[in-house]
């Protein structure tokens, strides 16, 4: 299975990088956005990236199911399912704020096997495999060794749904008061 997962990761890396290159073309020229729902933004770049990713996944793995943020998707009969966020950080992207990425993950029978996150602006490729750790541009990475919140720098995000904002602001404040600080860049990845 490890050899198969390695081939899935290789495909995920390639596909995420192709989608990232496409996103950069949109980012450099700027895009308009529209609302999907009450608070969530969507752009032409979201749809173009998703279409490319789905096309590439289906050409390489025609029996795998794909669930994507914009088009949804149903679970196919396959035990394998790709989960796709073609533009993680759409609000940032739409406003020209340079924090966004492409996120892909593969599950088998509901258990995550591997995932890839590509930041095309900084050319950072994160990948992880169940039981094998995580890497950034091929180099192993790990969580901070800091053992106390008071000695840490935290990162977080807020959901786009504003109805929970007061609770999140309260927790953000508490974290800021108990740590070296809190950063909020806007992309969940």
Short mmCIF file of N, CA and C in Angstrom, two decimals:
data_model
loop_
_atom_site.label_atom_id
_atom_site.label_comp_id
_atom_site.label_asym_id
_atom_site.label_seq_id
_atom_site.Cartn_x
_atom_site.Cartn_y
_atom_site.Cartn_z
N UNK A 1 0.82 -1.20 0.00
CA UNK A 1 0.00 0.00 0.00
C UNK A 1 0.86 1.26 0.00
N UNK A 2 2.03 1.20 0.65
CA UNK A 2 2.89 2.41 0.73
C UNK A 2 3.31 2.86 -0.67
N UNK A 3 3.57 1.91 -1.54
CA UNK A 3 3.96 2.27 -2.91
C UNK A 3 2.81 2.97 -3.62
N UNK A 4 1.59 2.46 -3.40
CA UNK A 4 0.41 3.09 -4.00
C UNK A 4 0.23 4.49 -3.45
N UNK A 5 0.37 4.65 -2.13
CA UNK A 5 0.22 5.98 -1.53
C UNK A 5 1.27 6.94 -2.09
N UNK A 6 2.48 6.44 -2.29
CA UNK A 6 3.53 7.29 -2.87
C UNK A 6 3.12 7.77 -4.26
N UNK A 7 2.49 6.91 -5.05
CA UNK A 7 2.05 7.33 -6.38
C UNK A 7 0.88 8.32 -6.28
N UNK A 8 0.01 8.15 -5.29
CA UNK A 8 -1.08 9.12 -5.08
C UNK A 8 -0.50 10.48 -4.68
N UNK A 9 0.49 10.46 -3.80
CA UNK A 9 1.13 11.72 -3.39
C UNK A 9 1.81 12.40 -4.57
N UNK A 10 2.48 11.62 -5.39
CA UNK A 10 3.14 12.19 -6.57
C UNK A 10 2.12 12.86 -7.48
N UNK A 11 1.00 12.19 -7.70
CA UNK A 11 -0.06 12.77 -8.52
C UNK A 11 -0.63 14.02 -7.85
N UNK A 12 -0.86 13.95 -6.55
CA UNK A 12 -1.38 15.10 -5.82
C UNK A 12 -0.46 16.30 -5.92
N UNK A 13 0.84 16.07 -5.79
CA UNK A 13 1.82 17.16 -5.92
C UNK A 13 1.72 17.81 -7.30
N UNK A 14 1.74 16.97 -8.32
CA UNK A 14 1.71 17.47 -9.69
C UNK A 14 0.42 18.25 -9.96
N UNK A 15 -0.70 17.70 -9.56
CA UNK A 15 -1.99 18.34 -9.81
C UNK A 15 -2.11 19.64 -9.04
N UNK A 16 -1.70 19.65 -7.77
CA UNK A 16 -1.77 20.88 -6.97
C UNK A 16 -0.88 21.97 -7.57
N UNK A 17 0.28 21.59 -8.08
CA UNK A 17 1.17 22.58 -8.68
C UNK A 17 0.60 23.13 -9.99
N UNK A 18 -0.03 22.27 -10.77
CA UNK A 18 -0.66 22.76 -12.00
C UNK A 18 -1.81 23.72 -11.67
N UNK A 19 -2.61 23.37 -10.68
CA UNK A 19 -3.70 24.25 -10.26
C UNK A 19 -3.15 25.55 -9.69
N UNK A 20 -2.06 25.47 -8.94
CA UNK A 20 -1.43 26.66 -8.39
C UNK A 20 -0.94 27.60 -9.48
N UNK A 21 -0.36 27.05 -10.54
CA UNK A 21 0.10 27.88 -11.67
C UNK A 21 -1.09 28.58 -12.32
N UNK A 22 -2.19 27.87 -12.46
CA UNK A 22 -3.40 28.48 -13.00
C UNK A 22 -3.90 29.61 -12.10
N UNK A 23 -3.93 29.37 -10.80
CA UNK A 23 -4.37 30.41 -9.85
C UNK A 23 -3.49 31.65 -9.94
N UNK A 24 -2.20 31.46 -10.11
CA UNK A 24 -1.29 32.61 -10.19
C UNK A 24 -1.64 33.51 -11.38
N UNK A 25 -2.04 32.92 -12.50
CA UNK A 25 -2.41 33.73 -13.66
C UNK A 25 -3.62 34.61 -13.33
N UNK A 26 -4.57 34.04 -12.63
CA UNK A 26 -5.75 34.82 -12.21
C UNK A 26 -5.35 35.87 -11.17
N UNK A 27 -4.52 35.49 -10.21
CA UNK A 27 -4.15 36.40 -9.13
C UNK A 27 -3.41 37.62 -9.67
N UNK A 28 -2.54 37.40 -10.63
CA UNK A 28 -1.74 38.49 -11.19
C UNK A 28 -2.59 39.51 -11.94
N UNK A 29 -3.68 39.08 -12.53
CA UNK A 29 -4.53 40.02 -13.27
C UNK A 29 -5.68 40.55 -12.43
N UNK A 30 -5.96 39.90 -11.30
CA UNK A 30 -7.08 40.31 -10.45
C UNK A 30 -8.38 39.68 -10.92
N UNK A 31 -9.27 39.42 -9.99
CA UNK A 31 -10.54 38.77 -10.31
C UNK A 31 -11.69 39.46 -9.58
N UNK A 32 -12.86 39.33 -10.16
CA UNK A 32 -14.08 39.74 -9.49
C UNK A 32 -14.59 38.55 -8.69
N UNK A 33 -15.44 38.83 -7.74
CA UNK A 33 -16.03 37.76 -6.95
C UNK A 33 -17.53 37.97 -6.85
N UNK A 34 -18.19 36.90 -6.44
CA UNK A 34 -19.61 36.99 -6.12
C UNK A 34 -19.82 36.22 -4.83
N UNK A 35 -20.95 36.45 -4.21
CA UNK A 35 -21.27 35.74 -2.98
C UNK A 35 -21.93 34.41 -3.31
N UNK A 36 -21.53 33.38 -2.58
CA UNK A 36 -22.26 32.11 -2.62
C UNK A 36 -22.77 31.93 -1.19
N UNK A 37 -24.02 32.04 -1.01
CA UNK A 37 -24.54 32.06 0.34
C UNK A 37 -24.43 33.47 0.90
N UNK A 38 -24.58 33.58 2.20
CA UNK A 38 -24.62 34.90 2.82
C UNK A 38 -23.24 35.54 2.96
N UNK A 39 -22.20 34.73 3.20
CA UNK A 39 -20.89 35.30 3.51
C UNK A 39 -19.74 34.80 2.64
N UNK A 40 -19.87 33.64 2.04
CA UNK A 40 -18.76 33.03 1.31
C UNK A 40 -18.60 33.63 -0.08
N UNK A 41 -17.36 33.90 -0.44
CA UNK A 41 -17.05 34.42 -1.77
C UNK A 41 -16.66 33.27 -2.69
N UNK A 42 -16.86 33.48 -3.98
CA UNK A 42 -16.39 32.55 -4.99
C UNK A 42 -15.94 33.38 -6.19
N UNK A 43 -14.91 32.89 -6.87
CA UNK A 43 -14.37 33.59 -8.04
C UNK A 43 -14.31 32.65 -9.23
N UNK A 44 -14.08 33.23 -10.39
CA UNK A 44 -13.85 32.45 -11.60
C UNK A 44 -12.64 31.53 -11.40
N UNK A 45 -11.66 31.99 -10.65
CA UNK A 45 -10.46 31.18 -10.39
C UNK A 45 -10.79 29.92 -9.61
N UNK A 46 -11.72 30.01 -8.64
CA UNK A 46 -12.15 28.81 -7.90
C UNK A 46 -12.65 27.75 -8.87
N UNK A 47 -13.55 28.18 -9.77
CA UNK A 47 -14.16 27.24 -10.71
C UNK A 47 -13.14 26.68 -11.70
N UNK A 48 -12.26 27.53 -12.21
CA UNK A 48 -11.26 27.07 -13.18
C UNK A 48 -10.29 26.09 -12.54
N UNK A 49 -9.84 26.39 -11.33
CA UNK A 49 -8.92 25.50 -10.62
C UNK A 49 -9.59 24.17 -10.33
N UNK A 50 -10.83 24.22 -9.87
CA UNK A 50 -11.55 22.98 -9.57
C UNK A 50 -11.75 22.14 -10.82
N UNK A 51 -12.13 22.76 -11.93
CA UNK A 51 -12.33 22.01 -13.17
C UNK A 51 -11.03 21.33 -13.61
N UNK A 52 -9.91 22.03 -13.51
CA UNK A 52 -8.62 21.45 -13.87
C UNK A 52 -8.28 20.28 -12.96
N UNK A 53 -8.44 20.47 -11.66
CA UNK A 53 -8.11 19.40 -10.71
C UNK A 53 -8.96 18.17 -10.95
N UNK A 54 -10.26 18.35 -11.12
CA UNK A 54 -11.15 17.21 -11.35
C UNK A 54 -10.78 16.50 -12.64
N UNK A 55 -10.52 17.26 -13.69
CA UNK A 55 -10.12 16.65 -14.97
C UNK A 55 -8.84 15.81 -14.80
N UNK A 56 -7.85 16.36 -14.12
CA UNK A 56 -6.59 15.64 -13.94
C UNK A 56 -6.75 14.43 -13.03
N UNK A 57 -7.53 14.56 -11.96
CA UNK A 57 -7.77 13.41 -11.08
C UNK A 57 -8.49 12.30 -11.83
N UNK A 58 -9.52 12.66 -12.58
CA UNK A 58 -10.30 11.63 -13.29
C UNK A 58 -9.50 10.97 -14.40
N UNK A 59 -8.56 11.72 -15.00
CA UNK A 59 -7.74 11.11 -16.05
C UNK A 59 -6.75 10.12 -15.45
N UNK A 60 -6.29 10.38 -14.24
CA UNK A 60 -5.31 9.48 -13.61
C UNK A 60 -5.96 8.37 -12.79
N UNK A 61 -7.09 8.69 -12.18
CA UNK A 61 -7.77 7.74 -11.29
C UNK A 61 -9.26 7.71 -11.62
N UNK A 62 -9.62 7.13 -12.76
CA UNK A 62 -11.01 7.20 -13.22
C UNK A 62 -12.01 6.52 -12.28
N UNK A 63 -11.56 5.62 -11.44
CA UNK A 63 -12.50 4.94 -10.54
C UNK A 63 -12.64 5.63 -9.19
N UNK A 64 -11.82 6.65 -8.92
CA UNK A 64 -11.88 7.34 -7.63
C UNK A 64 -13.02 8.36 -7.62
N UNK A 65 -13.65 8.51 -6.47
CA UNK A 65 -14.65 9.56 -6.28
C UNK A 65 -13.93 10.88 -6.01
N UNK A 66 -14.62 11.98 -6.30
CA UNK A 66 -14.07 13.32 -6.03
C UNK A 66 -15.17 14.16 -5.38
N UNK A 67 -14.83 14.77 -4.25
CA UNK A 67 -15.72 15.73 -3.60
C UNK A 67 -14.98 17.05 -3.60
N UNK A 68 -15.57 18.05 -4.26
CA UNK A 68 -14.91 19.34 -4.42
C UNK A 68 -15.78 20.45 -3.85
N UNK A 69 -15.13 21.52 -3.41
CA UNK A 69 -15.84 22.59 -2.70
C UNK A 69 -16.93 23.24 -3.54
N UNK A 70 -16.66 23.54 -4.78
CA UNK A 70 -17.62 24.31 -5.57
C UNK A 70 -18.69 23.43 -6.21
N UNK A 71 -18.31 22.28 -6.73
CA UNK A 71 -19.27 21.44 -7.44
C UNK A 71 -19.83 20.31 -6.59
N UNK A 72 -19.30 20.14 -5.40
CA UNK A 72 -19.77 19.05 -4.54
C UNK A 72 -19.24 17.74 -5.07
N UNK A 73 -20.13 16.82 -5.32
CA UNK A 73 -19.72 15.52 -5.82
C UNK A 73 -20.25 14.45 -4.91
N UNK A 74 -20.59 13.35 -5.49
CA UNK A 74 -21.14 12.24 -4.72
C UNK A 74 -20.08 11.18 -4.53
N UNK A 75 -20.20 10.47 -3.46
CA UNK A 75 -19.32 9.34 -3.23
C UNK A 75 -19.63 8.28 -4.28
N UNK A 76 -18.65 7.90 -5.06
CA UNK A 76 -18.81 6.83 -6.04
C UNK A 76 -18.67 5.49 -5.32
N UNK A 77 -18.80 4.43 -6.08
CA UNK A 77 -18.68 3.09 -5.50
C UNK A 77 -17.25 2.79 -5.05
N UNK A 78 -16.31 3.59 -5.48
CA UNK A 78 -14.90 3.38 -5.15
C UNK A 78 -14.65 3.60 -3.66
N UNK A 79 -13.75 2.81 -3.08
CA UNK A 79 -13.36 3.09 -1.69
C UNK A 79 -12.48 4.34 -1.59
N UNK A 80 -11.95 4.82 -2.72
CA UNK A 80 -11.06 5.98 -2.72
C UNK A 80 -11.84 7.25 -3.04
N UNK A 81 -11.58 8.29 -2.28
CA UNK A 81 -12.24 9.58 -2.51
C UNK A 81 -11.25 10.71 -2.29
N UNK A 82 -11.15 11.58 -3.28
CA UNK A 82 -10.34 12.80 -3.19
C UNK A 82 -11.21 13.94 -2.69
N UNK A 83 -10.69 14.71 -1.75
CA UNK A 83 -11.36 15.90 -1.25
C UNK A 83 -10.55 17.11 -1.73
N UNK A 84 -11.23 18.05 -2.37
CA UNK A 84 -10.56 19.13 -3.09
C UNK A 84 -11.05 20.50 -2.62
N UNK A 85 -10.12 21.34 -2.22
CA UNK A 85 -10.40 22.77 -2.08
C UNK A 85 -9.51 23.45 -3.12
N UNK A 86 -10.08 23.84 -4.25
CA UNK A 86 -9.28 24.33 -5.38
C UNK A 86 -8.64 25.69 -5.14
N UNK A 87 -9.19 26.43 -4.17
CA UNK A 87 -8.64 27.74 -3.82
C UNK A 87 -8.98 27.99 -2.35
N UNK A 88 -8.11 27.52 -1.48
CA UNK A 88 -8.29 27.71 -0.04
C UNK A 88 -7.80 29.11 0.28
N UNK A 89 -8.72 29.95 0.73
CA UNK A 89 -8.38 31.36 0.97
C UNK A 89 -8.97 32.26 -0.10
N UNK A 90 -10.17 31.93 -0.56
CA UNK A 90 -10.80 32.71 -1.63
C UNK A 90 -10.95 34.18 -1.27
N UNK A 91 -11.34 34.48 -0.04
CA UNK A 91 -11.52 35.88 0.35
C UNK A 91 -10.21 36.64 0.22
N UNK A 92 -9.12 36.03 0.70
CA UNK A 92 -7.80 36.65 0.53
C UNK A 92 -7.51 36.87 -0.95
N UNK A 93 -7.67 35.83 -1.73
CA UNK A 93 -7.38 35.87 -3.16
C UNK A 93 -8.17 36.98 -3.85
N UNK A 94 -9.46 37.05 -3.57
CA UNK A 94 -10.34 38.02 -4.22
C UNK A 94 -9.96 39.45 -3.88
N UNK A 95 -9.35 39.65 -2.73
CA UNK A 95 -8.96 40.99 -2.31
C UNK A 95 -7.47 41.28 -2.54
N UNK A 96 -6.78 40.36 -3.22
CA UNK A 96 -5.36 40.56 -3.51
C UNK A 96 -4.44 40.35 -2.33
N UNK A 97 -4.94 39.71 -1.27
CA UNK A 97 -4.12 39.43 -0.09
C UNK A 97 -3.39 38.11 -0.34
N UNK A 98 -2.06 38.10 -0.28
CA UNK A 98 -1.27 36.97 -0.78
C UNK A 98 -1.15 35.78 0.17
N UNK A 99 -2.28 35.24 0.61
CA UNK A 99 -2.29 34.03 1.43
C UNK A 99 -3.43 33.15 0.92
N UNK A 100 -3.07 32.15 0.12
CA UNK A 100 -4.04 31.19 -0.40
C UNK A 100 -3.28 29.97 -0.88
N UNK A 101 -4.00 28.88 -1.13
CA UNK A 101 -3.34 27.65 -1.56
C UNK A 101 -4.33 26.73 -2.24
N UNK A 102 -3.83 25.60 -2.68
CA UNK A 102 -4.61 24.50 -3.23
C UNK A 102 -4.49 23.35 -2.24
N UNK A 103 -5.61 22.74 -1.88
CA UNK A 103 -5.59 21.64 -0.91
C UNK A 103 -6.26 20.40 -1.49
N UNK A 104 -5.56 19.26 -1.40
CA UNK A 104 -6.08 17.97 -1.86
C UNK A 104 -5.83 16.93 -0.78
N UNK A 105 -6.78 16.03 -0.60
CA UNK A 105 -6.58 14.92 0.33
C UNK A 105 -7.23 13.68 -0.26
N UNK A 106 -6.67 12.53 0.05
CA UNK A 106 -7.21 11.26 -0.43
C UNK A 106 -7.54 10.37 0.76
N UNK A 107 -8.76 9.83 0.74
CA UNK A 107 -9.19 8.89 1.78
C UNK A 107 -9.54 7.55 1.14
N UNK A 108 -9.35 6.50 1.92
CA UNK A 108 -9.78 5.17 1.51
C UNK A 108 -10.72 4.66 2.58
N UNK A 109 -11.93 4.34 2.18
CA UNK A 109 -12.97 3.89 3.12
C UNK A 109 -13.11 4.86 4.29
N UNK A 110 -13.03 6.14 4.00
CA UNK A 110 -13.22 7.17 5.01
C UNK A 110 -12.01 7.50 5.85
N UNK A 111 -10.91 6.78 5.68
CA UNK A 111 -9.69 7.04 6.45
C UNK A 111 -8.70 7.79 5.56
N UNK A 112 -8.26 8.96 6.04
CA UNK A 112 -7.32 9.75 5.24
C UNK A 112 -6.00 9.01 5.05
N UNK A 113 -5.52 8.98 3.82
CA UNK A 113 -4.25 8.35 3.49
C UNK A 113 -3.13 9.37 3.33
N UNK A 114 -3.44 10.46 2.63
CA UNK A 114 -2.41 11.45 2.34
C UNK A 114 -3.06 12.77 1.94
N UNK A 115 -2.25 13.80 1.95
CA UNK A 115 -2.75 15.11 1.56
C UNK A 115 -1.62 15.98 1.06
N UNK A 116 -2.00 16.96 0.25
CA UNK A 116 -1.05 17.90 -0.34
C UNK A 116 -1.65 19.30 -0.24
N UNK A 117 -0.84 20.26 0.17
CA UNK A 117 -1.21 21.67 0.17
C UNK A 117 -0.11 22.42 -0.57
N UNK A 118 -0.50 23.18 -1.58
CA UNK A 118 0.49 23.93 -2.36
C UNK A 118 0.18 25.42 -2.29
N UNK A 119 1.17 26.19 -1.86
CA UNK A 119 1.11 27.65 -1.83
C UNK A 119 1.89 28.15 -3.04
N UNK A 120 1.18 28.55 -4.11
CA UNK A 120 1.89 28.93 -5.33
C UNK A 120 2.67 30.23 -5.24
N UNK A 121 2.29 31.12 -4.34
CA UNK A 121 3.02 32.38 -4.20
C UNK A 121 4.41 32.17 -3.63
N UNK A 122 4.51 31.28 -2.67
CA UNK A 122 5.79 31.04 -2.00
C UNK A 122 6.46 29.74 -2.45
N UNK A 123 5.82 29.06 -3.41
CA UNK A 123 6.33 27.79 -3.92
C UNK A 123 6.60 26.81 -2.78
N UNK A 124 5.66 26.74 -1.84
CA UNK A 124 5.75 25.81 -0.72
C UNK A 124 4.77 24.66 -0.93
N UNK A 125 5.31 23.45 -0.93
CA UNK A 125 4.51 22.26 -1.12
C UNK A 125 4.56 21.43 0.16
N UNK A 126 3.45 21.38 0.85
CA UNK A 126 3.32 20.57 2.06
C UNK A 126 2.68 19.25 1.67
N UNK A 127 3.17 18.18 2.24
CA UNK A 127 2.55 16.88 1.99
C UNK A 127 2.65 16.03 3.25
N UNK A 128 1.67 15.17 3.41
CA UNK A 128 1.65 14.27 4.56
C UNK A 128 1.09 12.93 4.13
N UNK A 129 1.59 11.90 4.80
CA UNK A 129 1.13 10.54 4.55
C UNK A 129 0.88 9.89 5.90
N UNK A 130 -0.26 9.20 6.00
CA UNK A 130 -0.59 8.53 7.26
C UNK A 130 0.58 7.65 7.71
N UNK A 131 1.04 7.89 8.92
CA UNK A 131 2.11 7.10 9.51
C UNK A 131 3.51 7.46 9.06
N UNK A 132 3.64 8.44 8.18
CA UNK A 132 4.97 8.77 7.65
C UNK A 132 5.35 10.23 7.88
N UNK A 133 4.53 10.97 8.60
CA UNK A 133 4.87 12.35 8.91
C UNK A 133 4.55 13.31 7.77
N UNK A 134 5.08 14.51 7.91
CA UNK A 134 4.81 15.58 6.95
C UNK A 134 6.12 16.17 6.45
N UNK A 135 6.03 16.76 5.24
CA UNK A 135 7.20 17.36 4.62
C UNK A 135 6.82 18.70 4.00
N UNK A 136 7.80 19.58 3.95
CA UNK A 136 7.68 20.86 3.25
C UNK A 136 8.78 20.88 2.21
N UNK A 137 8.38 20.91 0.94
CA UNK A 137 9.34 20.86 -0.17
C UNK A 137 10.34 19.72 -0.01
N UNK A 138 9.83 18.57 0.42
CA UNK A 138 10.64 17.36 0.56
C UNK A 138 11.38 17.21 1.87
N UNK A 139 11.38 18.23 2.71
CA UNK A 139 12.10 18.20 4.00
C UNK A 139 11.10 17.91 5.12
N UNK A 140 11.45 16.96 5.99
CA UNK A 140 10.55 16.61 7.10
C UNK A 140 10.30 17.82 7.99
N UNK A 141 9.06 17.95 8.43
CA UNK A 141 8.68 19.02 9.35
C UNK A 141 7.93 18.39 10.52
N UNK A 142 7.83 19.14 11.60
CA UNK A 142 7.09 18.66 12.77
C UNK A 142 6.53 19.86 13.51
N UNK A 143 5.62 19.58 14.42
CA UNK A 143 5.04 20.66 15.21
C UNK A 143 6.09 21.22 16.15
N UNK A 144 5.82 22.39 16.66
CA UNK A 144 6.74 23.06 17.58
C UNK A 144 6.98 22.22 18.83
N UNK A 145 8.17 22.30 19.37
CA UNK A 145 8.51 21.60 20.61
C UNK A 145 8.16 22.43 21.84
N UNK A 146 7.66 23.65 21.64
CA UNK A 146 7.29 24.51 22.77
C UNK A 146 6.19 23.82 23.56
N UNK A 147 6.40 23.69 24.86
CA UNK A 147 5.48 22.94 25.70
C UNK A 147 4.48 23.78 26.47
N UNK A 148 4.64 25.10 26.46
CA UNK A 148 3.73 25.95 27.23
C UNK A 148 3.10 27.00 26.32
N UNK A 149 1.81 27.21 26.49
CA UNK A 149 1.11 28.22 25.71
C UNK A 149 1.75 29.59 25.89
N UNK A 150 2.19 29.89 27.09
CA UNK A 150 2.79 31.21 27.38
C UNK A 150 4.05 31.46 26.55
N UNK A 151 4.69 30.42 26.07
CA UNK A 151 5.91 30.55 25.28
C UNK A 151 5.67 30.41 23.77
N UNK A 152 4.42 30.35 23.39
CA UNK A 152 4.11 30.01 22.00
C UNK A 152 3.58 31.18 21.19
N UNK A 153 3.64 31.01 19.90
CA UNK A 153 2.97 31.89 18.94
C UNK A 153 1.91 31.02 18.29
N UNK A 154 0.66 31.42 18.38
CA UNK A 154 -0.45 30.60 17.88
C UNK A 154 -0.94 31.13 16.54
N UNK A 155 -1.56 30.25 15.78
CA UNK A 155 -2.19 30.64 14.52
C UNK A 155 -3.61 30.10 14.54
N UNK A 156 -4.52 30.86 13.98
CA UNK A 156 -5.92 30.47 13.97
C UNK A 156 -6.63 31.05 12.76
N UNK A 157 -7.88 30.79 12.68
CA UNK A 157 -8.74 31.36 11.65
C UNK A 157 -10.14 31.49 12.20
N UNK A 158 -10.93 32.31 11.56
CA UNK A 158 -12.33 32.46 11.93
C UNK A 158 -13.18 31.90 10.79
N UNK A 159 -14.31 31.30 11.13
CA UNK A 159 -15.20 30.84 10.06
C UNK A 159 -15.82 32.04 9.35
N UNK A 160 -16.22 31.82 8.12
CA UNK A 160 -16.81 32.93 7.37
C UNK A 160 -18.21 33.25 7.87
N UNK A 161 -18.83 32.33 8.54
CA UNK A 161 -20.17 32.59 9.06
C UNK A 161 -20.08 33.49 10.28
N UNK A 162 -20.57 34.66 10.16
CA UNK A 162 -20.42 35.69 11.19
C UNK A 162 -21.18 35.40 12.47
N UNK A 163 -22.14 34.47 12.44
CA UNK A 163 -22.95 34.25 13.64
C UNK A 163 -22.13 33.72 14.80
N UNK A 164 -20.95 33.16 14.55
CA UNK A 164 -20.10 32.65 15.62
C UNK A 164 -18.96 33.60 15.96
N UNK A 165 -18.97 34.78 15.40
CA UNK A 165 -17.85 35.70 15.54
C UNK A 165 -17.57 36.08 16.99
N UNK A 166 -18.59 36.35 17.79
CA UNK A 166 -18.36 36.75 19.18
C UNK A 166 -17.62 35.68 19.97
N UNK A 167 -18.01 34.43 19.80
CA UNK A 167 -17.33 33.33 20.50
C UNK A 167 -15.88 33.26 20.04
N UNK A 168 -15.65 33.35 18.74
CA UNK A 168 -14.29 33.26 18.21
C UNK A 168 -13.43 34.43 18.65
N UNK A 169 -13.99 35.62 18.68
CA UNK A 169 -13.23 36.79 19.13
C UNK A 169 -12.84 36.63 20.59
N UNK A 170 -13.75 36.07 21.39
CA UNK A 170 -13.44 35.83 22.81
C UNK A 170 -12.25 34.87 22.93
N UNK A 171 -12.28 33.75 22.20
CA UNK A 171 -11.17 32.79 22.27
C UNK A 171 -9.88 33.40 21.72
N UNK A 172 -9.99 34.19 20.67
CA UNK A 172 -8.83 34.86 20.09
C UNK A 172 -8.18 35.77 21.14
N UNK A 173 -9.00 36.53 21.83
CA UNK A 173 -8.50 37.43 22.88
C UNK A 173 -7.80 36.63 23.98
N UNK A 174 -8.42 35.54 24.43
CA UNK A 174 -7.83 34.72 25.48
C UNK A 174 -6.48 34.16 25.04
N UNK A 175 -6.41 33.66 23.81
CA UNK A 175 -5.15 33.13 23.29
C UNK A 175 -4.09 34.23 23.21
N UNK A 176 -4.49 35.41 22.76
CA UNK A 176 -3.54 36.52 22.65
C UNK A 176 -3.00 36.92 24.01
N UNK A 177 -3.83 36.87 25.02
CA UNK A 177 -3.41 37.27 26.36
C UNK A 177 -2.52 36.21 27.02
N UNK A 178 -2.64 34.96 26.60
CA UNK A 178 -1.92 33.86 27.24
C UNK A 178 -0.70 33.38 26.46
N UNK A 179 -0.41 34.00 25.33
CA UNK A 179 0.70 33.53 24.49
C UNK A 179 1.52 34.73 24.02
N UNK A 180 2.52 34.45 23.20
CA UNK A 180 3.30 35.54 22.61
C UNK A 180 2.51 36.29 21.55
N UNK A 181 1.42 35.73 21.12
CA UNK A 181 0.58 36.37 20.12
C UNK A 181 -0.17 35.36 19.29
N UNK A 182 -1.09 35.87 18.50
CA UNK A 182 -1.90 35.02 17.63
C UNK A 182 -1.88 35.62 16.23
N UNK A 183 -1.68 34.79 15.24
CA UNK A 183 -1.70 35.22 13.85
C UNK A 183 -2.92 34.62 13.18
N UNK A 184 -3.54 35.41 12.32
CA UNK A 184 -4.71 34.96 11.57
C UNK A 184 -4.51 35.39 10.12
N UNK A 185 -4.14 34.44 9.27
CA UNK A 185 -3.85 34.77 7.88
C UNK A 185 -5.07 34.61 6.98
N UNK A 186 -6.01 33.75 7.34
CA UNK A 186 -7.23 33.65 6.57
C UNK A 186 -7.41 32.39 5.76
N UNK A 187 -6.39 31.67 5.44
CA UNK A 187 -6.52 30.41 4.73
C UNK A 187 -6.47 29.28 5.74
N UNK A 188 -7.46 28.42 5.71
CA UNK A 188 -7.52 27.35 6.71
C UNK A 188 -6.30 26.43 6.65
N UNK A 189 -5.75 26.25 5.48
CA UNK A 189 -4.58 25.38 5.36
C UNK A 189 -3.37 26.04 5.96
#
